[in-house]
PDB file of C-alpha atoms in Angstrom:
ATOM      1  CA  PHE G 860     -12.876 107.725  87.388  1.00 44.00           C
ATOM      2  CA  PRO G 861     -11.902 109.111  83.936  1.00 45.00           C
ATOM      3  CA  PHE G 862      -8.174 108.845  84.734  1.00 45.00           C
ATOM      4  CA  LEU G 863      -8.393 105.047  85.213  1.00 45.00           C
ATOM      5  CA  PRO G 864      -8.409 102.380  82.494  1.00 54.00           C
ATOM      6  CA  LEU G 865     -11.801 101.002  81.508  1.00 50.00           C
ATOM      7  CA  HIS G 866     -11.332  97.647  83.274  1.00 47.00           C
ATOM      8  CA  SER G 867     -10.252  99.453  86.469  1.00 50.00           C
ATOM      9  CA  GLN G 868     -13.337 101.670  86.299  1.00 48.00           C
ATOM     10  CA  ILE G 869     -15.544  98.577  85.991  1.00 52.00           C
ATOM     11  CA  LEU G 870     -13.770  96.953  88.937  1.00 47.00           C
ATOM     12  CA  CYS G 871     -14.252 100.051  91.093  1.00 45.00           C
ATOM     13  CA  LEU G 872     -17.926 100.187  90.149  1.00 46.00           C
ATOM     14  CA  VAL G 873     -18.412  96.528  91.124  1.00 39.00           C
ATOM     15  CA  ILE G 874     -16.655  97.131  94.455  1.00 42.00           C
ATOM     16  CA  MET G 875     -18.875 100.150  95.131  1.00 45.00           C
ATOM     17  CA  LEU G 876     -22.047  98.192  94.353  1.00 42.00           C
ATOM     18  CA  PHE G 877     -20.889  95.315  96.543  1.00 40.00           C
ATOM     19  CA  SER G 878     -20.079  97.688  99.391  1.00 39.00           C
ATOM     20  CA  THR G 879     -23.430  99.436  98.968  1.00 39.00           C
ATOM     21  CA  ASN G 880     -25.205  96.069  99.154  1.00 42.00           C
ATOM     22  CA  ILE G 881     -23.348  95.165 102.360  1.00 39.00           C
ATOM     23  CA  VAL G 882     -24.222  98.542 103.915  1.00 36.00           C
ATOM     24  CA  ALA G 883     -27.871  98.148 102.906  1.00 38.00           C
ATOM     25  CA  GLN G 884     -28.008  94.671 104.365  1.00 43.00           C
ATOM     26  CA  SER G 885     -26.364  95.881 107.559  1.00 41.00           C
ATOM     27  CA  GLN G 886     -28.961  98.641 107.820  1.00 39.00           C
ATOM     28  CA  GLN G 887     -31.702  96.061 107.384  1.00 43.00           C
ATOM     29  CA  ASP G 888     -30.194  93.925 110.128  1.00 47.00           C
ATOM     30  CA  ASN G 889     -30.107  96.968 112.392  1.00 48.00           C
ATOM     31  CA  ARG G 890     -33.875  97.435 112.102  1.00 81.00           C
ATOM     32  CA  THR G 891     -34.093  94.758 114.813  1.00 89.00           C
ATOM     33  CA  ASN G 892     -31.770  95.698 117.628  1.00 89.00           C
ATOM     34  CA  PHE G 893     -29.701  92.718 118.787  1.00 92.00           C
ATOM     35  CA  SER G 894     -27.408  94.745 120.987  1.00 89.00           C
ATOM     36  CA  CYS G 895     -27.010  93.821 124.660  1.00 87.00           C
ATOM     37  CA  PRO G 896     -29.365  95.882 126.863  1.00 80.00           C
ATOM     38  CA  SER G 897     -27.624  97.401 129.849  1.00 82.00           C
ATOM     39  CA  ASP G 898     -30.412  96.239 132.180  1.00 81.00           C
ATOM     40  CA  SER G 899     -30.694  92.668 130.899  1.00 80.00           C
ATOM     41  CA  PRO G 900     -29.009  89.617 132.462  1.00 84.00           C
ATOM     42  CA  PRO G 901     -25.585  88.670 131.030  1.00 86.00           C
ATOM     43  CA  SER G 902     -27.099  85.466 129.632  1.00 89.00           C
ATOM     44  CA  CYS G 903     -30.454  83.723 129.476  1.00 93.00           C
ATOM     45  CA  GLU G 904     -32.176  80.622 128.173  1.00 95.00           C
ATOM     46  CA  THR G 905     -34.273  81.474 125.167  1.00 95.00           C
ATOM     47  CA  TYR G 906     -35.473  79.972 121.860  1.00 97.00           C
ATOM     48  CA  VAL G 907     -34.983  80.292 118.114  1.00 96.00           C
ATOM     49  CA  THR G 908     -37.419  78.983 115.530  1.00 96.00           C
ATOM     50  CA  TYR G 909     -36.463  76.434 112.916  1.00 96.00           C
ATOM     51  CA  ILE G 910     -38.380  75.162 109.885  1.00 94.00           C
ATOM     52  CA  ALA G 911     -37.990  71.463 109.087  1.00 93.00           C
ATOM     53  CA  GLN G 912     -36.610  71.111 105.549  1.00 91.00           C
ATOM     54  CA  SER G 913     -35.615  68.330 103.198  1.00 86.00           C
ATOM     55  CA  PRO G 914     -33.492  66.446 102.625  1.00 86.00           C
ATOM     56  CA  ASN G 915     -31.262  66.604 105.699  1.00 88.00           C
ATOM     57  CA  PHE G 916     -33.385  68.289 108.352  1.00 91.00           C
ATOM     58  CA  LEU G 917     -36.591  66.303 108.636  1.00 90.00           C
ATOM     59  CA  SER G 918     -35.706  64.644 111.940  1.00 90.00           C
ATOM     60  CA  LEU G 919     -35.305  65.928 115.479  1.00 91.00           C
ATOM     61  CA  THR G 920     -31.952  64.173 115.735  1.00 92.00           C
ATOM     62  CA  ASN G 921     -30.385  65.947 112.744  1.00 93.00           C
ATOM     63  CA  ILE G 922     -31.754  69.331 113.770  1.00 94.00           C
ATOM     64  CA  SER G 923     -30.683  68.980 117.397  1.00 93.00           C
ATOM     65  CA  ASN G 924     -27.175  68.000 116.234  1.00 94.00           C
ATOM     66  CA  ILE G 925     -26.517  71.296 114.440  1.00 94.00           C
ATOM     67  CA  PHE G 926     -27.753  73.218 117.502  1.00 95.00           C
ATOM     68  CA  ASP G 927     -25.628  71.133 119.886  1.00 92.00           C
ATOM     69  CA  THR G 928     -28.666  70.169 121.983  1.00 93.00           C
ATOM     70  CA  SER G 929     -30.785  67.064 122.578  1.00 92.00           C
ATOM     71  CA  PRO G 930     -33.791  65.873 120.528  1.00 92.00           C
ATOM     72  CA  LEU G 931     -35.781  65.640 123.772  1.00 92.00           C
ATOM     73  CA  SER G 932     -35.322  69.344 124.556  1.00 93.00           C
ATOM     74  CA  VAL G 933     -36.458  70.327 121.046  1.00 94.00           C
ATOM     75  CA  ALA G 934     -39.453  67.973 121.283  1.00 92.00           C
ATOM     76  CA  ARG G 935     -40.557  69.383 124.630  1.00 92.00           C
ATOM     77  CA  ALA G 936     -40.277  72.988 123.459  1.00 93.00           C
ATOM     78  CA  SER G 937     -42.061  72.216 120.172  1.00 91.00           C
ATOM     79  CA  ASN G 938     -45.072  70.352 121.598  1.00 88.00           C
ATOM     80  CA  LEU G 939     -43.990  67.021 120.129  1.00 88.00           C
ATOM     81  CA  GLU G 940     -43.904  63.487 121.441  1.00 83.00           C
ATOM     82  CA  PRO G 941     -40.369  62.679 122.684  1.00 72.00           C
ATOM     83  CA  MET G 942     -40.125  59.575 120.487  1.00 75.00           C
ATOM     84  CA  ASP G 943     -41.563  61.263 117.376  1.00 74.00           C
ATOM     85  CA  ASP G 944     -38.262  61.824 115.551  1.00 79.00           C
ATOM     86  CA  LYS G 945     -39.588  62.150 112.004  1.00 87.00           C
ATOM     87  CA  LEU G 946     -40.922  65.524 110.909  1.00 89.00           C
ATOM     88  CA  VAL G 947     -42.674  66.891 107.842  1.00 90.00           C
ATOM     89  CA  LYS G 948     -41.496  69.662 105.548  1.00 91.00           C
ATOM     90  CA  ASP G 949     -42.167  73.215 106.818  1.00 91.00           C
ATOM     91  CA  GLN G 950     -42.938  72.041 110.345  1.00 92.00           C
ATOM     92  CA  VAL G 951     -42.129  74.850 112.814  1.00 93.00           C
ATOM     93  CA  LEU G 952     -39.911  73.993 115.791  1.00 94.00           C
ATOM     94  CA  LEU G 953     -38.642  75.831 118.837  1.00 95.00           C
ATOM     95  CA  VAL G 954     -34.997  75.167 119.631  1.00 96.00           C
ATOM     96  CA  PRO G 955     -33.657  76.088 123.093  1.00 96.00           C
ATOM     97  CA  VAL G 956     -30.400  78.079 123.097  1.00 96.00           C
ATOM     98  CA  THR G 957     -28.300  79.982 125.616  1.00 95.00           C
ATOM     99  CA  CYS G 958     -28.087  83.645 124.657  1.00 94.00           C
ATOM    100  CA  GLY G 959     -25.319  85.966 125.847  1.00 92.00           C
ATOM    101  CA  CYS G 960     -23.233  88.968 124.858  1.00 89.00           C
ATOM    102  CA  THR G 961     -20.370  88.704 122.403  1.00 82.00           C
ATOM    103  CA  GLY G 962     -18.854  92.165 122.250  1.00 80.00           C
ATOM    104  CA  ASN G 963     -21.850  94.474 122.138  1.00 84.00           C
ATOM    105  CA  ARG G 964     -24.138  92.018 120.287  1.00 88.00           C
ATOM    106  CA  SER G 965     -26.379  89.270 121.634  1.00 91.00           C
ATOM    107  CA  PHE G 966     -25.691  85.836 120.163  1.00 93.00           C
ATOM    108  CA  ALA G 967     -26.164  82.161 120.889  1.00 95.00           C
ATOM    109  CA  ASN G 968     -22.790  80.774 119.856  1.00 95.00           C
ATOM    110  CA  ILE G 969     -23.177  77.317 118.282  1.00 95.00           C
ATOM    111  CA  SER G 970     -20.278  75.059 117.322  1.00 94.00           C
ATOM    112  CA  TYR G 971     -20.675  73.588 113.830  1.00 95.00           C
ATOM    113  CA  GLU G 972     -18.501  70.967 112.092  1.00 94.00           C
ATOM    114  CA  ILE G 973     -17.611  71.946 108.528  1.00 94.00           C
ATOM    115  CA  ASN G 974     -18.635  69.470 105.804  1.00 93.00           C
ATOM    116  CA  GLN G 975     -17.664  69.164 102.147  1.00 93.00           C
ATOM    117  CA  GLY G 976     -18.791  72.248 100.178  1.00 92.00           C
ATOM    118  CA  ASP G 977     -19.601  74.388 103.228  1.00 93.00           C
ATOM    119  CA  SER G 978     -18.958  78.121 103.345  1.00 94.00           C
ATOM    120  CA  PHE G 979     -19.985  80.762 105.867  1.00 95.00           C
ATOM    121  CA  TYR G 980     -22.752  81.982 103.573  1.00 96.00           C
ATOM    122  CA  PHE G 981     -24.027  78.489 102.686  1.00 95.00           C
ATOM    123  CA  VAL G 982     -24.230  77.279 106.297  1.00 95.00           C
ATOM    124  CA  ALA G 983     -25.766  80.557 107.524  1.00 95.00           C
ATOM    125  CA  THR G 984     -28.515  80.594 104.883  1.00 95.00           C
ATOM    126  CA  THR G 985     -29.138  76.858 104.495  1.00 94.00           C
ATOM    127  CA  SER G 986     -28.361  74.943 107.671  1.00 94.00           C
ATOM    128  CA  TYR G 987     -29.224  77.815 110.032  1.00 96.00           C
ATOM    129  CA  GLU G 988     -31.907  79.363 107.793  1.00 95.00           C
ATOM    130  CA  ASN G 989     -30.704  82.992 108.178  1.00 95.00           C
ATOM    131  CA  LEU G 990     -30.696  82.879 111.978  1.00 96.00           C
ATOM    132  CA  THR G 991     -27.219  84.355 111.454  1.00 95.00           C
ATOM    133  CA  ASN G 992     -25.335  85.855 108.486  1.00 93.00           C
ATOM    134  CA  TRP G 993     -21.934  85.307 106.965  1.00 93.00           C
ATOM    135  CA  ARG G 994     -20.595  88.689 108.143  1.00 93.00           C
ATOM    136  CA  ALA G 995     -21.303  87.881 111.808  1.00 93.00           C
ATOM    137  CA  VAL G 996     -19.672  84.463 111.335  1.00 95.00           C
ATOM    138  CA  MET G 997     -16.635  86.036 109.693  1.00 93.00           C
ATOM    139  CA  ASP G 998     -16.293  88.595 112.510  1.00 92.00           C
ATOM    140  CA  LEU G 999     -16.262  85.770 115.059  1.00 91.00           C
ATOM    141  CA  ASN G1000     -13.827  83.632 113.029  1.00 93.00           C
ATOM    142  CA  PRO G1001     -11.426  86.193 111.493  1.00 92.00           C
ATOM    143  CA  VAL G1002      -8.587  83.747 110.829  1.00 92.00           C
ATOM    144  CA  LEU G1003     -10.684  81.521 108.555  1.00 92.00           C
ATOM    145  CA  SER G1004     -11.428  82.066 104.882  1.00 92.00           C
ATOM    146  CA  PRO G1005     -15.230  82.236 104.398  1.00 90.00           C
ATOM    147  CA  ASN G1006     -15.159  80.070 101.267  1.00 90.00           C
ATOM    148  CA  LYS G1007     -12.174  77.781 101.908  1.00 91.00           C
ATOM    149  CA  LEU G1008     -12.957  75.969 105.115  1.00 92.00           C
ATOM    150  CA  PRO G1009     -11.074  72.798 106.102  1.00 94.00           C
ATOM    151  CA  ILE G1010     -13.409  69.819 106.363  1.00 94.00           C
ATOM    152  CA  GLY G1011     -13.974  68.612 109.908  1.00 94.00           C
ATOM    153  CA  ILE G1012     -12.971  71.754 111.804  1.00 94.00           C
ATOM    154  CA  GLN G1013     -15.334  73.283 114.378  1.00 94.00           C
ATOM    155  CA  VAL G1014     -16.555  76.786 113.528  1.00 95.00           C
ATOM    156  CA  VAL G1015     -18.618  78.972 115.873  1.00 95.00           C
ATOM    157  CA  PHE G1016     -21.803  80.282 114.261  1.00 96.00           C
ATOM    158  CA  PRO G1017     -23.409  83.138 116.216  1.00 95.00           C
ATOM    159  CA  LEU G1018     -27.216  82.981 116.068  1.00 96.00           C
ATOM    160  CA  PHE G1019     -29.031  86.250 116.677  1.00 96.00           C
ATOM    161  CA  CYS G1020     -30.924  86.312 119.975  1.00 95.00           C
ATOM    162  CA  LYS G1021     -31.656  88.631 122.881  1.00 93.00           C
ATOM    163  CA  CYS G1022     -32.474  88.487 126.580  1.00 93.00           C
ATOM    164  CA  PRO G1023     -35.459  90.475 127.911  1.00 92.00           C
ATOM    165  CA  SER G1024     -34.668  93.801 129.557  1.00 90.00           C
ATOM    166  CA  LYS G1025     -35.752  94.592 133.116  1.00 90.00           C
ATOM    167  CA  ASN G1026     -38.628  96.663 131.754  1.00 90.00           C
ATOM    168  CA  GLN G1027     -39.802  93.720 129.643  1.00 91.00           C
ATOM    169  CA  LEU G1028     -39.450  91.322 132.570  1.00 91.00           C
ATOM    170  CA  ASP G1029     -41.570  93.700 134.632  1.00 91.00           C
ATOM    171  CA  LYS G1030     -44.194  93.438 131.872  1.00 91.00           C
ATOM    172  CA  GLU G1031     -43.992  89.629 132.295  1.00 93.00           C
ATOM    173  CA  ILE G1032     -42.266  89.120 128.946  1.00 93.00           C
ATOM    174  CA  LYS G1033     -40.223  85.980 129.592  1.00 94.00           C
ATOM    175  CA  TYR G1034     -38.706  85.267 126.165  1.00 95.00           C
ATOM    176  CA  LEU G1035     -37.628  87.106 123.022  1.00 95.00           C
ATOM    177  CA  ILE G1036     -37.941  84.329 120.436  1.00 96.00           C
ATOM    178  CA  THR G1037     -35.809  84.728 117.325  1.00 96.00           C
ATOM    179  CA  TYR G1038     -37.912  84.190 114.207  1.00 96.00           C
ATOM    180  CA  VAL G1039     -36.866  84.553 110.557  1.00 96.00           C
ATOM    181  CA  TRP G1040     -39.558  86.592 108.823  1.00 95.00           C
ATOM    182  CA  LYS G1041     -41.129  84.922 105.769  1.00 93.00           C
ATOM    183  CA  PRO G1042     -42.324  86.770 102.635  1.00 92.00           C
ATOM    184  CA  GLY G1043     -45.954  85.730 103.260  1.00 90.00           C
ATOM    185  CA  ASP G1044     -45.953  86.816 106.928  1.00 92.00           C
ATOM    186  CA  ASN G1045     -47.737  89.750 108.491  1.00 92.00           C
ATOM    187  CA  VAL G1046     -47.821  91.046 112.052  1.00 93.00           C
ATOM    188  CA  SER G1047     -51.297  89.677 112.766  1.00 93.00           C
ATOM    189  CA  LEU G1048     -50.431  86.204 111.471  1.00 93.00           C
ATOM    190  CA  VAL G1049     -47.164  85.986 113.415  1.00 94.00           C
ATOM    191  CA  SER G1050     -48.704  87.335 116.628  1.00 93.00           C
ATOM    192  CA  ASP G1051     -51.421  84.663 116.441  1.00 93.00           C
ATOM    193  CA  LYS G1052     -48.849  81.943 115.770  1.00 92.00           C
ATOM    194  CA  PHE G1053     -46.771  82.808 118.827  1.00 93.00           C
ATOM    195  CA  GLY G1054     -49.467  84.209 121.113  1.00 93.00           C
ATOM    196  CA  ALA G1055     -47.659  87.554 121.155  1.00 93.00           C
ATOM    197  CA  SER G1056     -48.916  91.105 121.208  1.00 92.00           C
ATOM    198  CA  PRO G1057     -48.769  92.821 117.782  1.00 93.00           C
ATOM    199  CA  GLU G1058     -47.778  96.053 119.523  1.00 94.00           C
ATOM    200  CA  ASP G1059     -44.863  94.330 121.284  1.00 93.00           C
ATOM    201  CA  ILE G1060     -43.660  92.823 117.981  1.00 94.00           C
ATOM    202  CA  MET G1061     -43.722  96.197 116.213  1.00 93.00           C
ATOM    203  CA  SER G1062     -42.099  97.973 119.161  1.00 91.00           C
ATOM    204  CA  GLU G1063     -39.264  95.454 119.447  1.00 91.00           C
ATOM    205  CA  ASN G1064     -38.345  95.366 115.744  1.00 93.00           C
ATOM    206  CA  ASN G1065     -38.714  98.958 114.506  1.00 87.00           C
ATOM    207  CA  TYR G1066     -40.323  98.032 111.181  1.00 89.00           C
ATOM    208  CA  GLY G1067     -43.601  99.770 111.840  1.00 86.00           C
ATOM    209  CA  GLN G1068     -46.619  97.891 110.526  1.00 84.00           C
ATOM    210  CA  ASN G1069     -44.976  96.883 107.246  1.00 87.00           C
ATOM    211  CA  PHE G1070     -42.384  94.142 107.745  1.00 91.00           C
ATOM    212  CA  THR G1071     -41.618  93.697 104.026  1.00 90.00           C
ATOM    213  CA  ALA G1072     -38.046  94.871 104.622  1.00 91.00           C
ATOM    214  CA  ALA G1073     -37.645  92.084 107.208  1.00 92.00           C
ATOM    215  CA  ASN G1074     -38.141  89.244 104.715  1.00 93.00           C
ATOM    216  CA  ASN G1075     -35.601  86.441 105.370  1.00 93.00           C
ATOM    217  CA  LEU G1076     -34.122  88.369 108.292  1.00 94.00           C
ATOM    218  CA  PRO G1077     -34.254  87.464 111.992  1.00 95.00           C
ATOM    219  CA  VAL G1078     -36.708  89.391 114.165  1.00 95.00           C
ATOM    220  CA  LEU G1079     -37.642  89.143 117.854  1.00 95.00           C
ATOM    221  CA  ILE G1080     -41.035  87.941 119.089  1.00 95.00           C
ATOM    222  CA  PRO G1081     -41.705  88.993 122.714  1.00 95.00           C
ATOM    223  CA  VAL G1082     -43.886  86.430 124.525  1.00 95.00           C
ATOM    224  CA  THR G1083     -45.109  86.091 128.093  1.00 94.00           C
ATOM    225  CA  ARG G1084     -45.004  82.307 127.898  1.00 93.00           C
ATOM    226  CA  LEU G1085     -43.684  79.650 125.574  1.00 92.00           C
ATOM    227  CA  PRO G1086     -46.123  79.258 122.663  1.00 91.00           C
ATOM    228  CA  VAL G1087     -47.868  75.957 122.019  1.00 88.00           C
ATOM    229  CA  LEU G1088     -47.090  75.385 118.363  1.00 80.00           C
ATOM    230  CA  ALA G1089     -49.694  73.819 116.107  1.00 68.00           C
ATOM    231  CA  ARG G1090     -49.156  70.103 115.691  1.00 60.00           C
ATOM    232  CA  SER G1091     -47.621  69.016 112.420  1.00 51.00           C
ATOM    233  CA  PRO G1092     -49.526  67.511 109.456  1.00 49.00           C
ATOM    234  CA  SER G1093     -47.849  64.207 110.357  1.00 45.00           C
ATOM    235  CA  ASP G1094     -50.109  64.060 113.395  1.00 45.00           C
ATOM    236  CA  GLY G1095     -53.055  64.237 111.053  1.00 43.00           C
ATOM    237  CA  ARG G1096     -51.658  61.285 109.133  1.00 43.00           C
ATOM    238  CA  LYS G1097     -51.162  59.385 112.335  1.00 43.00           C
ATOM    239  CA  GLY G1098     -54.741  60.163 113.239  1.00 42.00           C
ATOM    240  CA  GLY G1099     -55.761  58.821 109.832  1.00 43.00           C
ATOM    241  CA  ILE G1100     -53.809  55.622 110.444  1.00 46.00           C
ATOM    242  CA  ARG G1101     -55.521  55.146 113.776  1.00 51.00           C
ATOM    243  CA  LEU G1102     -58.969  56.010 112.430  1.00 55.00           C
ATOM    244  CA  PRO G1103     -59.755  52.566 110.931  1.00 62.00           C
ATOM    245  CA  VAL G1104     -58.704  50.957 114.188  1.00 60.00           C
ATOM    246  CA  ILE G1105     -60.947  53.284 116.155  1.00 65.00           C
ATOM    247  CA  ILE G1106     -63.853  52.637 113.778  1.00 72.00           C
ATOM    248  CA  GLY G1107     -63.270  48.875 113.995  1.00 73.00           C
ATOM    249  CA  ILE G1108     -63.242  48.947 117.786  1.00 78.00           C
ATOM    250  CA  SER G1109     -66.386  51.070 117.845  1.00 76.00           C
ATOM    251  CA  LEU G1110     -68.214  48.732 115.465  1.00 79.00           C
ATOM    252  CA  GLY G1111     -67.039  45.697 117.440  1.00 79.00           C
ATOM    253  CA  CYS G1112     -68.282  47.195 120.700  1.00 79.00           C
ATOM    254  CA  THR G1113     -71.609  48.101 119.104  1.00 84.00           C
ATOM    255  CA  LEU G1114     -72.024  44.578 117.716  1.00 82.00           C
ATOM    256  CA  LEU G1115     -71.160  43.079 121.105  1.00 83.00           C
ATOM    257  CA  VAL G1116     -73.754  45.247 122.813  1.00 82.00           C
ATOM    258  CA  LEU G1117     -76.377  44.200 120.252  1.00 84.00           C
ATOM    259  CA  VAL G1118     -75.543  40.508 120.716  1.00 81.00           C
ATOM    260  CA  LEU G1119     -75.744  40.837 124.488  1.00 83.00           C
ATOM    261  CA  ALA G1120     -79.068  42.654 124.177  1.00 83.00           C
ATOM    262  CA  VAL G1121     -80.483  39.886 121.955  1.00 81.00           C
ATOM    263  CA  LEU G1122     -79.241  37.222 124.389  1.00 81.00           C
ATOM    264  CA  LEU G1123     -80.809  39.032 127.321  1.00 81.00           C
ATOM    265  CA  VAL G1124     -84.134  39.301 125.483  1.00 79.00           C
ATOM    266  CA  TYR G1125     -83.968  35.602 124.537  1.00 79.00           C
ATOM    267  CA  VAL G1126     -83.201  34.529 128.114  1.00 80.00           C
ATOM    268  CA  TYR G1127     -85.971  36.765 129.397  1.00 78.00           C
ATOM    269  CA  CYS G1128     -88.486  35.352 126.945  1.00 80.00           C
ATOM    270  CA  LEU G1129     -87.385  31.776 127.732  1.00 78.00           C
ATOM    271  CA  LYS G1130     -87.759  32.414 131.436  1.00 75.00           C
ATOM    272  CA  MET G1131     -91.176  33.942 130.963  1.00 76.00           C
ATOM    273  CA  LYS G1132     -92.258  30.942 128.872  1.00 73.00           C
ATOM    274  CA  THR G1133     -91.071  28.537 131.582  1.00 72.00           C
ATOM    275  CA  LEU G1134     -92.904  30.541 134.211  1.00 67.00           C
ATOM    276  CA  ASN G1135     -96.056  30.490 132.083  1.00 63.00           C
ATOM    277  CA  ARG G1136     -95.795  26.711 131.723  1.00 61.00           C
ATOM    278  CA  SER G1137     -95.356  26.290 135.465  1.00 58.00           C
ATOM    279  CA  ALA G1138     -98.301  28.539 136.083  1.00 55.00           C
ATOM    280  CA  SER G1139    -100.374  26.578 133.571  1.00 58.00           C
ATOM    281  CA  SER G1140     -99.418  23.250 135.204  1.00 54.00           C
ATOM    282  CA  ALA G1141    -100.240  24.604 138.626  1.00 53.00           C
ATOM    283  CA  GLU G1142    -103.531  25.897 137.319  1.00 56.00           C
ATOM    284  CA  THR G1143    -104.325  22.470 135.775  1.00 53.00           C
ATOM    285  CA  ALA G1144    -103.487  20.739 139.046  1.00 51.00           C
ATOM    286  CA  ASP G1145    -105.651  23.138 140.922  1.00 53.00           C
ATOM    287  CA  LYS G1146    -108.530  22.464 138.510  1.00 53.00           C
ATOM    288  CA  LEU G1147    -108.053  18.681 138.841  1.00 49.00           C
ATOM    289  CA  LEU G1148    -108.038  18.831 142.596  1.00 50.00           C
ATOM    290  CA  SER G1149    -111.051  21.057 142.479  1.00 52.00           C
ATOM    291  CA  GLY G1150    -112.777  18.545 140.186  1.00 50.00           C
ATOM    292  CA  VAL G1151    -112.272  15.516 142.451  1.00 49.00           C
ATOM    293  CA  SER G1152    -112.717  17.354 145.689  1.00 49.00           C
ATOM    294  CA  GLY G1153    -116.418  16.570 145.580  1.00 52.00           C
ATOM    295  CA  TYR G1154    -115.746  12.837 145.471  1.00 50.00           C
ATOM    296  CA  VAL G1155    -112.903  12.354 147.905  1.00 51.00           C
ATOM    297  CA  SER G1156    -112.453  14.105 151.139  1.00 52.00           C
ATOM    298  CA  LYS G1157    -108.756  13.387 151.352  1.00 57.00           C
ATOM    299  CA  PRO G1158    -106.223  11.152 149.616  1.00 64.00           C
ATOM    300  CA  THR G1159    -105.933   7.563 150.831  1.00 72.00           C
ATOM    301  CA  MET G1160    -102.394   6.332 151.473  1.00 74.00           C
ATOM    302  CA  TYR G1161    -101.557   2.654 150.700  1.00 78.00           C
ATOM    303  CA  GLU G1162     -98.591   0.576 151.650  1.00 78.00           C
ATOM    304  CA  THR G1163     -96.306  -0.578 148.870  1.00 82.00           C
ATOM    305  CA  ASP G1164     -97.126  -4.241 149.432  1.00 79.00           C
ATOM    306  CA  ALA G1165    -100.837  -3.537 149.084  1.00 84.00           C
ATOM    307  CA  ILE G1166    -100.260  -1.666 145.808  1.00 84.00           C
ATOM    308  CA  MET G1167     -98.076  -4.450 144.389  1.00 79.00           C
ATOM    309  CA  GLU G1168    -100.642  -7.105 145.342  1.00 82.00           C
ATOM    310  CA  ALA G1169    -103.569  -5.122 143.913  1.00 86.00           C
ATOM    311  CA  THR G1170    -101.811  -4.566 140.580  1.00 78.00           C
ATOM    312  CA  MET G1171    -100.228  -8.002 140.380  1.00 80.00           C
ATOM    313  CA  ASN G1172     -96.766  -6.482 140.711  1.00 79.00           C
ATOM    314  CA  LEU G1173     -97.549  -3.697 138.238  1.00 79.00           C
ATOM    315  CA  SER G1174     -98.612  -6.166 135.601  1.00 78.00           C
ATOM    316  CA  GLU G1175     -99.163  -5.047 132.040  1.00 76.00           C
ATOM    317  CA  GLN G1176    -102.679  -6.451 132.360  1.00 75.00           C
ATOM    318  CA  CYS G1177    -103.467  -3.805 134.995  1.00 80.00           C
ATOM    319  CA  LYS G1178    -101.753  -0.937 133.139  1.00 77.00           C
ATOM    320  CA  ILE G1179    -104.221   1.590 131.690  1.00 82.00           C
ATOM    321  CA  GLY G1180    -101.764   4.397 130.919  1.00 72.00           C
ATOM    322  CA  GLU G1181     -98.159   5.297 130.772  1.00 71.00           C
ATOM    323  CA  SER G1182     -97.835   5.124 134.547  1.00 76.00           C
ATOM    324  CA  VAL G1183    -101.449   4.478 135.628  1.00 83.00           C
ATOM    325  CA  TYR G1184    -102.681   1.111 136.855  1.00 76.00           C
ATOM    326  CA  LYS G1185    -106.068  -0.247 137.860  1.00 81.00           C
ATOM    327  CA  ALA G1186    -106.248  -2.147 141.091  1.00 83.00           C
TER     328      ALA G1186
END
């Protein structure tokens, strides 16, 4: 632009670079096709992934609020206990959404209340973690300024999603889960995480085997059933909290069993000793009877009066033992 002043040339160059960047980003977005298939249902229930992040999104309640759903529905989809509201950083969640066509694109339209300092770009990249982008938000809200949003108004944020086509439904693919690709991801890792076929992931997203260009962009994960996400590290901490209790109960039960065993042995030994004494007494009686059997044929029975007379009423003079008297 030699005919323009220097500052105008610089301005034109900046505009060209900015436009080039937008085109490049749009091309990247188009690598995953979020258009409405002609043979798919007009709407469907599907899921988007969300990563728990500090400081504001480490609870099911806060996360469910920005998706206009219930904490219970997020907990059920994410393999969490319904009452386990607190999450840990980087915990992966599945959030149920209703996906449908807006124009020729598939979106889950979510109503969001604008807070202090919000802009289309900030909310799209921070609160919704690149599940949408500021251009899609601006297209859906053309009368609003992207960077000057009145606090408290409701703005519709379109999250990228897609319903399975008839061909995919015939292949038993039930959901196309929207997932924002991370720089450290690879196809094998993501397919294992979601229980998806690597071939289906590559076919659906048109990145080939190298998904480097998909970093921080939404992609689609075709699955035949809802994945069972790995439990969060918080569950490990809860297990650690319960571990001393479990150990204490185990030791207590073991000690109780040992005490009962000792008591049983003691009672058994005591019983055997009593039986031995009884046997010994019986044996002694048998020996005594055997010893006197040669002298008496049978015991002689006396009347009480005769015994009292013969022993002078059990006099001490007749006593020859503790309870033996001569007569």
